[in-house]
Short mmCIF file of C-alpha atoms and ligand atoms in Angstrom, two decimals:
data_model
loop_
_atom_site.label_atom_id
_atom_site.label_comp_id
_atom_site.label_asym_id
_atom_site.label_seq_id
_atom_site.Cartn_x
_atom_site.Cartn_y
_atom_site.Cartn_z
CA MET A 1 45.16 -106.50 -6.01
CA ALA A 2 42.19 -107.83 -7.93
CA LEU A 3 39.38 -109.30 -5.87
CA THR A 4 38.51 -112.97 -6.53
CA PHE A 5 35.25 -113.49 -4.61
CA PRO A 6 35.93 -117.11 -3.53
CA LEU A 7 32.78 -119.17 -3.03
CA HIS A 8 31.69 -120.30 0.44
CA ARG A 9 28.80 -122.46 -0.60
CA ASN A 10 25.45 -122.23 1.15
CA PRO A 11 25.05 -125.51 3.07
CA TYR A 12 21.27 -125.12 2.93
CA PRO A 13 20.42 -124.07 -0.64
CA ALA A 14 16.81 -123.95 -1.83
CA THR A 15 15.55 -127.31 -3.06
CA ASP A 16 15.17 -127.92 -6.81
CA ASP A 17 11.39 -127.82 -6.31
CA ALA A 18 11.54 -124.49 -4.51
CA VAL A 19 13.71 -122.97 -7.26
CA ALA A 20 11.38 -124.34 -9.95
CA ARG A 21 8.37 -122.82 -8.19
CA VAL A 22 10.03 -119.39 -8.08
CA LEU A 23 11.22 -119.54 -11.69
CA ALA A 24 7.73 -120.50 -12.89
CA ASP A 25 6.45 -117.07 -11.84
CA PRO A 26 9.30 -114.93 -10.51
CA GLY A 27 7.59 -111.52 -10.41
CA PHE A 28 10.07 -108.69 -9.80
CA GLY A 29 12.28 -108.35 -6.75
CA ASP A 30 10.39 -110.82 -4.58
CA HIS A 31 12.76 -113.80 -4.39
CA PHE A 32 16.49 -114.02 -3.80
CA THR A 33 19.04 -116.69 -4.63
CA ASP A 34 21.20 -118.83 -2.32
CA HIS A 35 24.26 -116.56 -2.32
CA MET A 36 25.48 -112.98 -2.31
CA ALA A 37 28.82 -111.43 -3.21
CA VAL A 38 30.34 -109.14 -0.58
CA ALA A 39 33.48 -107.04 -0.18
CA ILE A 40 34.44 -104.49 2.45
CA TRP A 41 36.45 -101.30 1.94
CA THR A 42 38.25 -99.46 4.68
CA LYS A 43 40.07 -96.16 4.31
CA ASP A 44 43.29 -97.69 5.61
CA GLY A 45 43.13 -101.14 4.01
CA GLY A 46 41.28 -100.60 0.72
CA TRP A 47 39.12 -103.43 -0.65
CA GLY A 48 39.17 -106.88 0.94
CA ALA A 49 37.09 -109.56 2.70
CA ASP A 50 35.68 -110.44 -0.74
CA GLU A 51 33.62 -113.60 -0.96
CA VAL A 52 30.50 -115.17 -2.35
CA LYS A 53 28.68 -116.46 0.70
CA PRO A 54 25.23 -117.67 1.75
CA TYR A 55 22.53 -115.05 1.21
CA GLY A 56 21.44 -113.60 4.51
CA PRO A 57 20.83 -110.47 6.59
CA PHE A 58 23.55 -107.99 7.45
CA GLN A 59 24.05 -107.33 11.09
CA MET A 60 23.87 -103.55 11.28
CA ASP A 61 24.69 -101.20 14.08
CA PRO A 62 21.93 -98.58 14.48
CA ALA A 63 24.59 -95.89 14.04
CA SER A 64 25.69 -97.18 10.61
CA ALA A 65 26.12 -94.00 8.58
CA VAL A 66 23.94 -95.09 5.64
CA LEU A 67 20.89 -95.27 7.90
CA HIS A 68 21.26 -91.58 8.68
CA TYR A 69 22.77 -89.83 5.67
CA ALA A 70 21.88 -92.21 2.79
CA GLN A 71 25.43 -92.55 1.51
CA GLU A 72 24.55 -95.37 -0.89
CA VAL A 73 24.64 -96.21 -4.62
CA PHE A 74 23.37 -99.16 -6.63
CA GLU A 75 23.15 -100.74 -10.05
CA GLY A 76 20.68 -102.89 -11.95
CA MET A 77 21.61 -105.45 -14.60
CA LYS A 78 20.51 -108.86 -15.80
CA ALA A 79 21.94 -112.29 -16.59
CA TYR A 80 20.27 -113.97 -19.58
CA ARG A 81 20.15 -117.65 -20.45
CA HIS A 82 20.51 -118.43 -24.14
CA ALA A 83 18.85 -121.34 -25.93
CA ASP A 84 22.03 -123.46 -25.64
CA GLY A 85 21.92 -123.08 -21.85
CA SER A 86 24.84 -120.62 -21.62
CA ILE A 87 24.50 -117.53 -19.39
CA HIS A 88 25.49 -114.00 -20.42
CA LEU A 89 25.70 -110.53 -18.90
CA PHE A 90 24.73 -107.50 -21.02
CA ARG A 91 27.29 -104.67 -21.06
CA PRO A 92 28.42 -105.19 -17.43
CA GLU A 93 31.38 -102.84 -17.96
CA ALA A 94 28.87 -100.04 -18.59
CA ASN A 95 27.22 -100.75 -15.24
CA ALA A 96 30.66 -100.90 -13.59
CA HIS A 97 31.52 -97.51 -15.08
CA ARG A 98 28.24 -95.91 -13.98
CA PHE A 99 28.72 -97.41 -10.49
CA GLN A 100 32.07 -95.62 -10.31
CA ASN A 101 30.51 -92.33 -11.38
CA SER A 102 27.70 -92.72 -8.85
CA ALA A 103 30.20 -93.62 -6.12
CA ALA A 104 32.32 -90.57 -6.92
CA ARG A 105 29.29 -88.28 -6.57
CA LEU A 106 28.35 -89.83 -3.21
CA MET A 107 31.94 -89.78 -1.86
CA LEU A 108 32.07 -93.57 -1.82
CA PRO A 109 35.25 -95.45 -2.83
CA GLN A 110 35.99 -96.56 -6.39
CA LEU A 111 35.53 -100.26 -7.04
CA PRO A 112 37.67 -101.26 -10.05
CA GLY A 113 35.48 -102.29 -12.99
CA GLU A 114 37.02 -105.76 -13.18
CA ASP A 115 36.14 -106.38 -9.52
CA PHE A 116 32.56 -105.24 -10.09
CA VAL A 117 32.14 -107.57 -13.07
CA ARG A 118 33.90 -110.42 -11.26
CA ALA A 119 31.55 -110.12 -8.29
CA CYS A 120 28.52 -110.33 -10.58
CA ALA A 121 29.94 -113.20 -12.62
CA GLU A 122 30.97 -115.27 -9.57
CA LEU A 123 27.56 -114.79 -7.97
CA VAL A 124 25.77 -115.86 -11.15
CA ARG A 125 28.05 -118.91 -11.49
CA ALA A 126 27.28 -119.93 -7.90
CA ASP A 127 23.55 -119.44 -8.48
CA ALA A 128 23.36 -120.59 -12.12
CA ALA A 129 20.38 -122.82 -11.29
CA TRP A 130 18.42 -119.63 -10.57
CA VAL A 131 18.84 -118.20 -14.09
CA PRO A 132 15.51 -118.91 -15.82
CA ASP A 133 15.34 -120.01 -19.42
CA ALA A 134 14.38 -117.30 -21.88
CA GLU A 135 10.69 -118.10 -22.14
CA GLY A 136 8.39 -115.33 -20.95
CA GLU A 137 11.29 -112.89 -20.95
CA ARG A 138 12.69 -114.02 -17.67
CA SER A 139 16.20 -113.35 -16.43
CA LEU A 140 18.23 -113.13 -13.25
CA TYR A 141 18.22 -109.50 -12.09
CA LEU A 142 21.42 -108.46 -10.35
CA ARG A 143 21.51 -105.68 -7.81
CA PRO A 144 25.05 -104.50 -6.98
CA PHE A 145 25.11 -101.84 -4.25
CA MET A 146 27.50 -100.11 -1.90
CA PHE A 147 26.79 -98.31 1.35
CA ALA A 148 28.41 -96.47 4.24
CA SER A 149 28.65 -99.15 6.91
CA GLU A 150 30.88 -97.20 9.26
CA VAL A 151 29.44 -96.76 12.73
CA PHE A 152 29.71 -93.02 13.08
CA LEU A 153 27.25 -90.14 13.23
CA GLY A 154 29.47 -87.32 12.04
CA VAL A 155 28.68 -85.99 8.59
CA ARG A 156 31.67 -87.00 6.49
CA ALA A 157 32.53 -89.66 3.91
CA ALA A 158 32.43 -93.09 5.53
CA GLN A 159 35.70 -94.87 6.18
CA THR A 160 34.13 -98.32 6.13
CA VAL A 161 31.97 -99.27 3.16
CA THR A 162 30.21 -102.49 2.21
CA PHE A 163 29.79 -103.64 -1.40
CA CYS A 164 27.30 -106.39 -2.12
CA VAL A 165 25.60 -108.05 -5.08
CA ILE A 166 22.32 -109.91 -4.65
CA ALA A 167 20.35 -111.68 -7.37
CA SER A 168 16.64 -112.06 -7.94
CA PRO A 169 14.90 -114.05 -10.68
CA ALA A 170 12.78 -111.61 -12.67
CA GLY A 171 9.80 -111.66 -14.96
CA PRO A 172 8.34 -108.54 -16.59
CA TYR A 173 8.57 -105.39 -14.41
CA PHE A 174 5.08 -104.21 -15.37
CA THR A 175 2.46 -106.84 -14.63
CA GLY A 176 0.09 -107.65 -17.48
CA GLY A 177 2.64 -108.16 -20.27
CA VAL A 178 3.66 -105.69 -22.96
CA LYS A 179 0.80 -103.29 -23.00
CA PRO A 180 0.95 -99.50 -23.06
CA VAL A 181 1.31 -97.81 -19.68
CA ASP A 182 0.02 -94.34 -18.80
CA ILE A 183 2.51 -91.83 -17.44
CA TRP A 184 1.85 -89.00 -14.99
CA VAL A 185 3.74 -85.78 -15.69
CA THR A 186 4.23 -84.12 -12.33
CA ASP A 187 4.15 -80.35 -11.86
CA THR A 188 4.44 -80.70 -8.12
CA TYR A 189 7.68 -82.58 -7.57
CA ALA A 190 11.17 -82.53 -9.06
CA ARG A 191 13.60 -85.42 -9.16
CA ALA A 192 16.89 -83.59 -9.67
CA GLY A 193 18.48 -80.20 -10.14
CA VAL A 194 21.68 -78.95 -11.73
CA GLY A 195 24.57 -79.92 -9.45
CA GLY A 196 22.43 -82.47 -7.61
CA THR A 197 22.47 -86.25 -7.77
CA GLY A 198 20.22 -86.80 -10.80
CA SER A 199 22.86 -88.59 -12.86
CA ALA A 200 23.94 -90.80 -9.96
CA LYS A 201 22.13 -94.03 -9.19
CA CYS A 202 21.72 -93.43 -5.46
CA GLY A 203 18.90 -94.64 -3.27
CA GLY A 204 17.95 -91.13 -2.19
CA ASN A 205 16.78 -90.26 -5.72
CA TYR A 206 14.29 -93.10 -5.55
CA ALA A 207 13.09 -92.23 -2.05
CA ALA A 208 12.44 -88.69 -3.30
CA SER A 209 10.56 -89.92 -6.38
CA LEU A 210 8.07 -92.07 -4.47
CA ILE A 211 5.69 -89.26 -3.59
CA ALA A 212 5.44 -88.29 -7.25
CA GLN A 213 4.90 -91.91 -8.24
CA TYR A 214 2.02 -92.13 -5.78
CA GLU A 215 0.61 -88.91 -7.22
CA GLY A 216 0.72 -90.79 -10.53
CA TYR A 217 -1.07 -93.82 -9.08
CA ASP A 218 -3.81 -91.49 -7.85
CA HIS A 219 -4.33 -90.49 -11.49
CA GLY A 220 -4.36 -94.04 -12.81
CA CYS A 221 -0.74 -93.96 -14.02
CA SER A 222 1.98 -96.50 -13.34
CA GLN A 223 5.06 -94.24 -13.59
CA VAL A 224 5.88 -90.57 -13.32
CA LEU A 225 7.70 -88.31 -15.77
CA PHE A 226 9.81 -85.53 -14.31
CA ILE A 227 10.34 -82.11 -15.87
CA GLU A 228 13.51 -80.08 -15.31
CA ALA A 229 13.19 -78.43 -11.89
CA ALA A 230 14.11 -74.76 -12.34
CA ASP A 231 12.64 -73.60 -15.65
CA LYS A 232 10.24 -76.49 -16.25
CA ASP A 233 11.14 -76.32 -19.93
CA ARG A 234 12.73 -79.73 -20.43
CA VAL A 235 11.42 -83.27 -20.18
CA GLU A 236 13.85 -85.45 -18.22
CA GLU A 237 13.03 -89.05 -17.37
CA LEU A 238 10.73 -91.33 -15.42
CA GLY A 239 11.29 -92.37 -11.82
CA GLY A 240 13.14 -95.51 -12.90
CA MET A 241 13.41 -95.35 -16.69
CA ASN A 242 14.43 -93.16 -19.60
CA VAL A 243 11.90 -91.91 -22.15
CA PHE A 244 11.80 -91.83 -25.98
CA LEU A 245 9.42 -90.37 -28.58
CA VAL A 246 8.99 -91.66 -32.13
CA THR A 247 7.95 -89.11 -34.76
CA ALA A 248 5.87 -89.70 -37.88
CA ASP A 249 8.96 -89.00 -40.00
CA GLY A 250 11.02 -91.73 -38.34
CA ARG A 251 13.03 -89.84 -35.73
CA LEU A 252 13.75 -91.39 -32.38
CA VAL A 253 14.00 -88.54 -29.89
CA THR A 254 15.20 -88.70 -26.29
CA PRO A 255 16.23 -85.98 -23.81
CA ALA A 256 19.93 -85.12 -24.04
CA LEU A 257 22.12 -85.98 -21.05
CA THR A 258 22.35 -82.77 -19.08
CA GLY A 259 23.77 -84.09 -15.83
CA THR A 260 20.35 -84.30 -14.22
CA ILE A 261 19.19 -87.61 -15.72
CA LEU A 262 20.53 -91.12 -15.39
CA GLU A 263 22.62 -92.29 -18.34
CA GLY A 264 20.61 -95.40 -19.08
CA ILE A 265 22.46 -98.31 -20.64
CA THR A 266 19.27 -99.42 -22.39
CA ARG A 267 18.91 -95.82 -23.67
CA ASP A 268 22.44 -95.88 -25.06
CA SER A 269 21.91 -99.31 -26.63
CA ILE A 270 18.70 -98.14 -28.31
CA LEU A 271 20.43 -95.06 -29.74
CA THR A 272 23.09 -97.42 -31.11
CA VAL A 273 20.70 -99.87 -32.80
CA ALA A 274 18.23 -97.22 -34.03
CA GLY A 275 20.00 -96.79 -37.36
CA ASP A 276 19.76 -100.54 -38.09
CA LEU A 277 15.99 -100.18 -37.80
CA GLY A 278 15.77 -97.20 -40.14
CA LEU A 279 15.21 -94.68 -37.35
CA VAL A 280 17.20 -91.48 -36.92
CA PRO A 281 18.34 -91.06 -33.29
CA GLU A 282 18.20 -87.56 -31.80
CA GLU A 283 19.37 -86.53 -28.33
CA ARG A 284 18.13 -83.05 -27.56
CA ARG A 285 15.91 -80.90 -25.43
CA ILE A 286 12.21 -81.84 -25.52
CA THR A 287 9.95 -79.16 -24.08
CA PRO A 288 6.69 -80.11 -22.38
CA GLU A 289 4.93 -78.13 -25.15
CA GLU A 290 6.57 -80.30 -27.79
CA LEU A 291 5.73 -83.47 -25.86
CA PHE A 292 2.04 -82.63 -25.54
CA GLY A 293 1.70 -80.65 -28.80
CA GLY A 294 3.40 -83.36 -30.87
CA ILE A 295 0.91 -85.97 -29.68
CA ALA A 296 -2.01 -83.57 -30.26
CA ASP A 297 -0.98 -82.70 -33.83
CA GLY A 298 0.15 -86.21 -34.83
CA THR A 299 3.87 -85.42 -35.14
CA THR A 300 4.63 -87.86 -32.33
CA VAL A 301 3.23 -91.29 -33.11
CA GLU A 302 4.77 -93.44 -30.37
CA ALA A 303 6.45 -93.05 -26.99
CA PHE A 304 8.13 -95.58 -24.77
CA SER A 305 10.03 -95.96 -21.54
CA CYS A 306 13.19 -98.04 -21.26
CA GLY A 307 15.45 -99.48 -18.61
CA THR A 308 16.98 -102.73 -17.45
CA ALA A 309 13.97 -103.74 -15.38
CA ALA A 310 11.32 -102.40 -17.78
CA VAL A 311 13.19 -103.28 -21.04
CA VAL A 312 11.13 -101.23 -23.53
CA THR A 313 7.52 -100.50 -22.62
CA PRO A 314 5.11 -98.58 -24.86
CA ILE A 315 3.43 -95.51 -23.39
CA GLY A 316 -0.33 -95.17 -23.95
CA ALA A 317 -0.82 -91.61 -22.71
CA PHE A 318 0.79 -88.77 -20.80
CA LYS A 319 -1.47 -87.20 -18.18
CA SER A 320 -0.90 -84.02 -16.22
CA ALA A 321 -2.85 -81.49 -14.19
CA GLN A 322 -3.46 -79.74 -17.54
CA GLY A 323 -4.99 -82.66 -19.41
CA GLU A 324 -4.39 -85.95 -21.12
CA TRP A 325 -2.53 -86.68 -24.36
CA ARG A 326 -3.20 -90.13 -25.71
CA LEU A 327 -0.96 -91.72 -28.33
CA PRO A 328 -2.55 -93.45 -31.32
CA GLU A 329 -3.42 -97.11 -30.77
CA ASN A 330 -1.24 -98.26 -33.64
CA GLY A 331 0.37 -101.32 -32.08
CA SER A 332 3.58 -99.30 -31.44
CA PRO A 333 5.49 -100.79 -34.42
CA ALA A 334 8.75 -98.86 -33.93
CA THR A 335 8.70 -99.44 -30.16
CA MET A 336 8.16 -103.16 -30.63
CA ALA A 337 10.91 -103.35 -33.29
CA ILE A 338 13.34 -101.69 -30.87
CA ARG A 339 12.21 -103.87 -28.02
CA ASN A 340 12.72 -107.03 -30.08
CA ALA A 341 16.09 -105.86 -31.42
CA ILE A 342 17.41 -105.38 -27.86
CA LEU A 343 15.87 -108.57 -26.47
CA ASP A 344 17.11 -110.63 -29.44
CA ILE A 345 20.67 -109.54 -28.70
CA GLN A 346 20.28 -110.13 -24.95
CA TYR A 347 18.83 -113.63 -25.41
CA GLY A 348 21.30 -114.59 -28.15
CA ARG A 349 18.70 -114.76 -30.92
CA ALA A 350 20.48 -112.10 -32.99
CA ALA A 351 24.15 -111.54 -33.74
CA ASP A 352 25.94 -109.50 -31.08
CA ASP A 353 27.33 -107.02 -33.63
CA HIS A 354 28.18 -104.44 -30.97
CA GLY A 355 30.12 -106.83 -28.72
CA TRP A 356 27.76 -106.32 -25.76
CA MET A 357 27.31 -109.83 -24.40
CA ARG A 358 29.71 -111.38 -21.86
CA PRO A 359 29.40 -115.18 -21.56
CA ILE A 360 30.01 -116.20 -17.96
CA ALA A 361 28.75 -119.77 -17.66
N1 PLP B 1 16.55 -93.72 -15.22
C1 PLP B 1 16.40 -94.13 -13.95
C2 PLP B 1 16.06 -93.13 -12.92
C3 PLP B 1 16.60 -95.49 -13.62
O1 PLP B 1 16.44 -95.93 -12.38
C4 PLP B 1 16.93 -96.41 -14.65
C5 PLP B 1 17.12 -97.83 -14.34
O2 PLP B 1 18.15 -98.29 -14.03
C6 PLP B 1 17.09 -95.93 -15.95
C7 PLP B 1 16.88 -94.58 -16.20
C8 PLP B 1 17.48 -96.84 -17.07
O3 PLP B 1 18.82 -97.24 -16.95
P1 PLP B 1 19.32 -98.62 -17.52
O4 PLP B 1 18.84 -98.69 -18.92
O5 PLP B 1 20.78 -98.56 -17.41
O6 PLP B 1 18.71 -99.68 -16.68
C1 COI B 2 16.64 -100.95 -13.21
O1 COI B 2 15.99 -100.89 -14.25
O2 COI B 2 17.57 -101.74 -13.06
C2 COI B 2 16.34 -100.09 -12.08
O3 COI B 2 17.17 -99.95 -11.24
C3 COI B 2 15.05 -99.42 -12.00
C4 COI B 2 14.30 -99.74 -10.75
C5 COI B 2 13.10 -98.87 -10.77
C6 COI B 2 13.92 -101.18 -10.65
#
């Protein structure tokens, strides 16, 4: 039976002043709304106990399986306010679908797509006052996640699982506005391998990427680019974003999905709108030699990272233990055109020709 997520309203919501203060400068991931959506799955009973309830801590037994074996998956999506005040989700069915794929890989139960979208929509309706207006590219970031909450230390798939959605008003992910970021290409660490969890959005992937990200910080970079683990002959993705190159002859190139990278919804949307912008999308293998050589010989004129949190962010340079490859300072015209095309759809400033927006309030 479909879940309905009935609302049990928070009797002590944040004051209007407190909400206004947060929305004036939300940052990323620092503030949370008045409510959260929750549902519990048990092996015998399936999904139930669904509700939108006051935001607050979980009471967790120290033996909860997720704390030991990291059986957990999550999603990231945003609710956007349009100029007329209405609120919309962007391709939530795509997030629901990826959540199912991630859950399958981690031996977590399947949450029907309609329940996933309903949970997000009901939470946003309850916390509509927390959805910023579109100025300064603000939105309400939604974080659906699911974890093994069974109290049991044996290594097997949990028989009690908690699903939750929390919401956090968000400004730009990278501080300092839309300016090119430098990317560290790590030789030391890998993110994923064939048969591993690279294409699943599970917390463990991010825990494992932190050390590489800090290696990047040590070299003045804000994100890390991973290369395929075994043969080191294929560029994959960043710790929390996909990557694209723009060539001088108008091709928009991104690594093909090989099972080791996350199938980004922003990535897919960019490949879809590329043609409208006169760019030719190409999904294929990019070798490190092509990445560095193309910048050196001028074949590659722009590069950018993309994801829900980061939207589309130009890349200034790739740095590695072997050297530094700086992209031309050309104002990233193709990157900015793509960025604006996606944002214009998300904020309702352009026609939703692909049927991506879901009005929810
Ligand atoms: N790759 C990784 C590892 C990510 O964490 C993300 C962010 O969610 C992406 C790519 C981009 O995915 P999406 O565009 O669906 O946000
Ligand atoms: C997202 O873009 O939604 C992510 O999950 C990436 C994370 C690094 C914030």
